[in-house]
Amino acid sequence: MNRRPFLKLVSALTIASALAATATTAETIRIGAVAPKTGPLAGGATVTQWPSIYLWVDQVNAAGGLTVDGEQMMIELIEYDDQTNPGETIKAVQRLATQDDAHFIIAPYGTGLNLAAAPLFDRYGYPQIAVSAITDQQPELSAQFPNMFFTLGTTTALAADVVKVLSDMRDAGQLGDNVAMVNVADAFGIELATAARPLFEEAGFNIVYETSYPLGTQDLSPVIKGAAAAEPDAFVAWSYPPDTFGLTEQAMIENLDVKAFYTAVATPFPGYGARFGAAAEGVLGAGGVNTESPAFMEYAAAHEAVTGEKPDYWASATTYASLEILAQAIEAVGLDRAAVTQHLRESTYETILGPISFDENNSNPDFWTVGQWQGGVFKGVASRGRDGAVPVILKDGWE
Amino acid sequence: MDILITGILLGGTYALIAMGLNLQYGVARIMNLANGEMLVAGGYFAFIAYTATQLSPILTIFLVAPLAFALNWLIYRLMLQPLVNRAKNRGQLETDSILATFGLSFIGVGLMLSFFGGDYFSYSFLAVPVELLGSTYGANRVLSFVMAVLICGALYLWLNQSRPGLSIRAIATAPASARLVGIDVKHLSALAFALGGAVTAVGGALISTYLTLDASTGVVFTLKALIIVIMGGVGDVRGTIVAALLLGILETVVASLLDPGLTLAAAYVMFLGILLFRPQGLFGKKPT
C-alpha cells in the first residue's frame, strides 16, 4: 500500500474532525437538567419531567436549533439524576454551573428539590422556571430569589378550587355537608391540608374524618376504613403517587360510596386511567388540561411519538410550556442570563397552554386546579384563567 | 376482629418480604442489600406477564421461582463465593457481602430503569372485596396471604423434615462444625441463597397485585425485611413469621385506633424494644 495517500487521508480526517469539533462547540447551547431518575419521586419525574425535556430537545434540534443572535445553535442536553435527594440536586446544579458551563439549567422536579436548588440558581444567576413546585411562599421566594419563576399555581388556589367544586355540587343538591380529608405526611400534603381545613369550614362543610399517613405506607386500608366509618359525602386525599393508587384501590374494595372522590398527585397520570379503567370514571384529581385544545392534542401526539409514553393531564404540558418560554426568551435576547431573566419578567409567551406571562411575584396567574376522569380522559373542571373547563359529573360507584 | 384480620393480612405481606432474606442471611450468611431489588424484579415480571398476556400472577410465580432461583444461584457462585472463600471469619464475610450487595442493588436499579423506565407499575388484579367475619378485605391481599402461608409452611416443613433442610439448619447453627460431619457447606449455602432469592421474587410477584412499585422502591423492602429478620432471630423461620405477624398487627392497631401517622414510630419502638430485651431476636439463641 502506498503510504502517502493513506497519510493524507488520515490528516484530512483529523483536520476535518477537529474542525467539526470546534464547529459543534461554537454552535451548541448547553442545557443542564437535574431531576429524580431514582428514589421516591422518580416515578413522578419519569412521567412528568423527563419525557417533556427529551421531546423539547428533539423538536428544537430537528428544527435546526435555537436562533441566537442570528446564529442557529443546536441543544446539547446534560442530565443528572438527583436520586430524589436535595443534597444531590444541589451538587448537580453546582456541577452544571461550574464544570459543565451550562448556558441554562432546567428547574428540578418537586417542591422540596426546587427550594433546595433555588439558592444556587440565584448565586450563579440562572433563571429557574419552576414547574412542579407548588407553594404559598411564592411572594417571599421570588423576593428572596428574583430569578425564580412559578408556573403551576399555589397551594391555596389548588385547595380553594377543590372546596369550590364541592360547594357547587352541594349547592346543586348533589352532595351533603360531610367531608373526609386525609393527607400524606410530606410537605405537599401537609401544606394542602393546612390550607384546605379553614376553607372547608368557611364553606360550611363538616370534616367528619381527618388523618395523615406517612410517605410509603404499605397498607392504607385502616385509612379508608376509618373514612368509610364516618360516612362522608365526599372524600378528599392530598396524596402522592403510590398512595393515590393505594387509596383508590382500597376505596373500591371497601366500596367507599361517595359522590365526590378526590386524590391529588398522579390522578392525572395515564397509568391511573389504565390501572382503574371504568372505575376511574368521575374521580377528581389535582390539575387538568383542556383536552380539546388542538395545541395540547398536537403536543400529546408528539410526546407519544418521540418518547413512547403519553403525557400526564397536568404538569407534563406545563413542563413543556416552561421550556417553550425559555426558548423564546433565549431567542429574543441571546445567552445573557440576566437579560433572559429580565425578559421573563416583562414578556408574554405563546405556549401550548395559551399565553403565559408572570406577575409581580414571578408567578403565572393562569393554571388548572381540578380535573376529573370523564370517558377515559382526565379533563380540567376548574382553573384560574384558563379556558375549556367541562362540567363536573357525580361519582357513581366503582363499577 | 376487623383490626386483627387486617393486621394478620399485612403480617402475611411482611412475611413474604422477609422470608427470602432470612434464608440468605441466616443460612448463606450473606447480608443481601439487593434483596429488595429482587423483590421488585419479581413484581415487574408479574406486571409484564399480566399486562402483556393476562397471565395470572398466581401462575406467573411458577415461572418467576425457577428463574429467580437460577439467577440467584449464579450471583452466589460468581460474585459471592469468592467472598466466602477469602473471608477469615463471619464478621469479614458480613462486611464484604454488605459492600458487594450494596453495589449489586445499584446495578439492579440501573438495569430495571434502563429496561422498564422509572414509571410506576401497577395493575388491577382481584381488586374486589371478599367478606370475612362481617368485614371486607381485598381479595388480592387475602390470596397473597394464603400463598404466604403455603410458602412459609412448605419452607418450615422442608427445613425441619428433609435431609437438606436439616443440613441447612446445621449450617445456620454452626457453619464450622457442619463441615466436620460431612455437610457440603459450599453447595448448600448456594442452594439456600438461591432459594431465598426465589422466595423473595415470588413475594414480589404477589405483592405487586396490590402495591404500586417502581424501579427504585426496592430499598424500602430491604429495610423492612432486615428489621423483621433481626426481630425474629436470624435464620429462624418461625421467628420471621411471628415477627412479621406482630409487626403487621401492631401497625394496623396503631393506624386504626391511634393515628396512621404513628405506624412508623410504633414499628421502630417495637424494633428497639426487642433489640433491648432480646438482642438475639424473638427466637434466636443467646450467643454462647
Tab-separated table of C-alpha atoms in Angstrom, chain A residues 37-44 46-47 209 211-223 225 241-242 245-246 249-250 252-254 269 271 275-276 309, chain B residues 2 6 10 14 109 113 117-120 122-124 127-129 135-138 140-141 209-212 214 216 220-221 224 252 255-256 259-261 263-264:
chain	number	residue	atom	x	y	z
A	37	LYS	CA	-34.419	9.065	37.985
A	38	THR	CA	-34.313	7.008	41.177
A	39	GLY	CA	-35.764	7.467	44.650
A	40	PRO	CA	-39.304	8.206	45.847
A	41	LEU	CA	-40.106	10.901	43.253
A	42	ALA	CA	-38.604	9.027	40.282
A	43	GLY	CA	-41.969	7.644	39.206
A	44	GLY	CA	-43.446	11.139	39.019
A	46	THR	CA	-40.404	9.838	34.733
A	47	VAL	CA	-43.962	10.652	33.720
A	209	TYR	CA	-62.733	12.301	59.451
A	211	THR	CA	-55.890	11.938	59.416
A	212	SER	CA	-52.472	11.765	57.826
A	213	TYR	CA	-50.278	8.800	56.971
A	214	PRO	CA	-46.523	8.588	56.381
A	215	LEU	CA	-45.000	8.586	52.889
A	216	GLY	CA	-44.585	4.978	51.777
A	217	THR	CA	-47.378	3.464	53.891
A	218	GLN	CA	-47.958	-0.038	52.570
A	219	ASP	CA	-51.438	-0.702	53.896
A	220	LEU	CA	-53.946	2.100	53.529
A	221	SER	CA	-56.971	0.017	54.493
A	222	PRO	CA	-57.162	1.488	58.043
A	223	VAL	CA	-57.334	4.970	56.490
A	225	LYS	CA	-61.984	2.004	56.744
A	241	PRO	CA	-48.294	8.845	43.656
A	242	PRO	CA	-48.030	5.436	45.286
A	245	PHE	CA	-53.167	4.310	43.678
A	246	GLY	CA	-53.425	2.587	47.071
A	249	GLU	CA	-57.909	0.563	45.247
A	250	GLN	CA	-58.890	0.393	48.926
A	252	MET	CA	-63.017	0.195	45.596
A	253	ILE	CA	-62.551	-2.743	47.944
A	254	GLU	CA	-64.334	-1.053	50.832
A	269	PHE	CA	-51.301	10.117	35.098
A	271	GLY	CA	-51.183	4.971	34.331
A	275	ARG	CA	-54.983	0.825	36.050
A	276	PHE	CA	-58.549	1.568	37.126
A	309	GLU	CA	-45.212	7.450	26.513
B	2	ASP	CA	-61.570	-6.426	61.869
B	6	THR	CA	-56.293	-6.624	58.631
B	10	LEU	CA	-50.426	-7.167	56.491
B	14	TYR	CA	-44.248	-8.766	55.688
B	109	VAL	CA	-31.946	-0.473	39.993
B	113	LEU	CA	-34.503	1.604	34.964
B	117	GLY	CA	-38.057	3.101	32.846
B	118	GLY	CA	-38.772	4.758	36.161
B	119	ASP	CA	-42.560	4.893	35.817
B	120	TYR	CA	-44.847	3.334	38.421
B	122	SER	CA	-49.444	-1.068	38.923
B	123	TYR	CA	-52.298	-3.221	37.680
B	124	SER	CA	-55.671	-4.353	38.912
B	127	ALA	CA	-59.113	-5.800	43.474
B	128	VAL	CA	-62.522	-6.978	44.633
B	129	PRO	CA	-63.841	-7.231	48.159
B	135	SER	CA	-65.860	-7.108	57.276
B	136	THR	CA	-64.472	-6.662	53.789
B	137	TYR	CA	-60.898	-7.184	52.655
B	138	GLY	CA	-59.136	-7.028	49.288
B	140	ASN	CA	-55.633	-9.858	46.304
B	141	ARG	CA	-54.365	-9.370	49.862
B	209	THR	CA	-51.013	-7.376	42.867
B	210	TYR	CA	-51.842	-4.746	45.482
B	211	LEU	CA	-48.874	-2.404	45.935
B	212	THR	CA	-47.643	0.171	43.429
B	214	ASP	CA	-41.263	1.381	40.725
B	216	SER	CA	-36.206	2.238	42.876
B	220	VAL	CA	-37.864	0.194	51.291
B	221	PHE	CA	-38.470	-3.556	51.262
B	224	LYS	CA	-38.391	-3.773	56.315
B	252	THR	CA	-52.808	-1.913	61.980
B	255	ALA	CA	-53.281	3.007	62.447
B	256	SER	CA	-56.868	2.112	63.321
B	259	ASP	CA	-53.309	7.532	64.116
B	260	PRO	CA	-51.994	6.188	60.779
B	261	GLY	CA	-49.178	8.725	61.123
B	263	THR	CA	-47.268	3.423	62.405
B	264	LEU	CA	-43.612	4.018	61.584
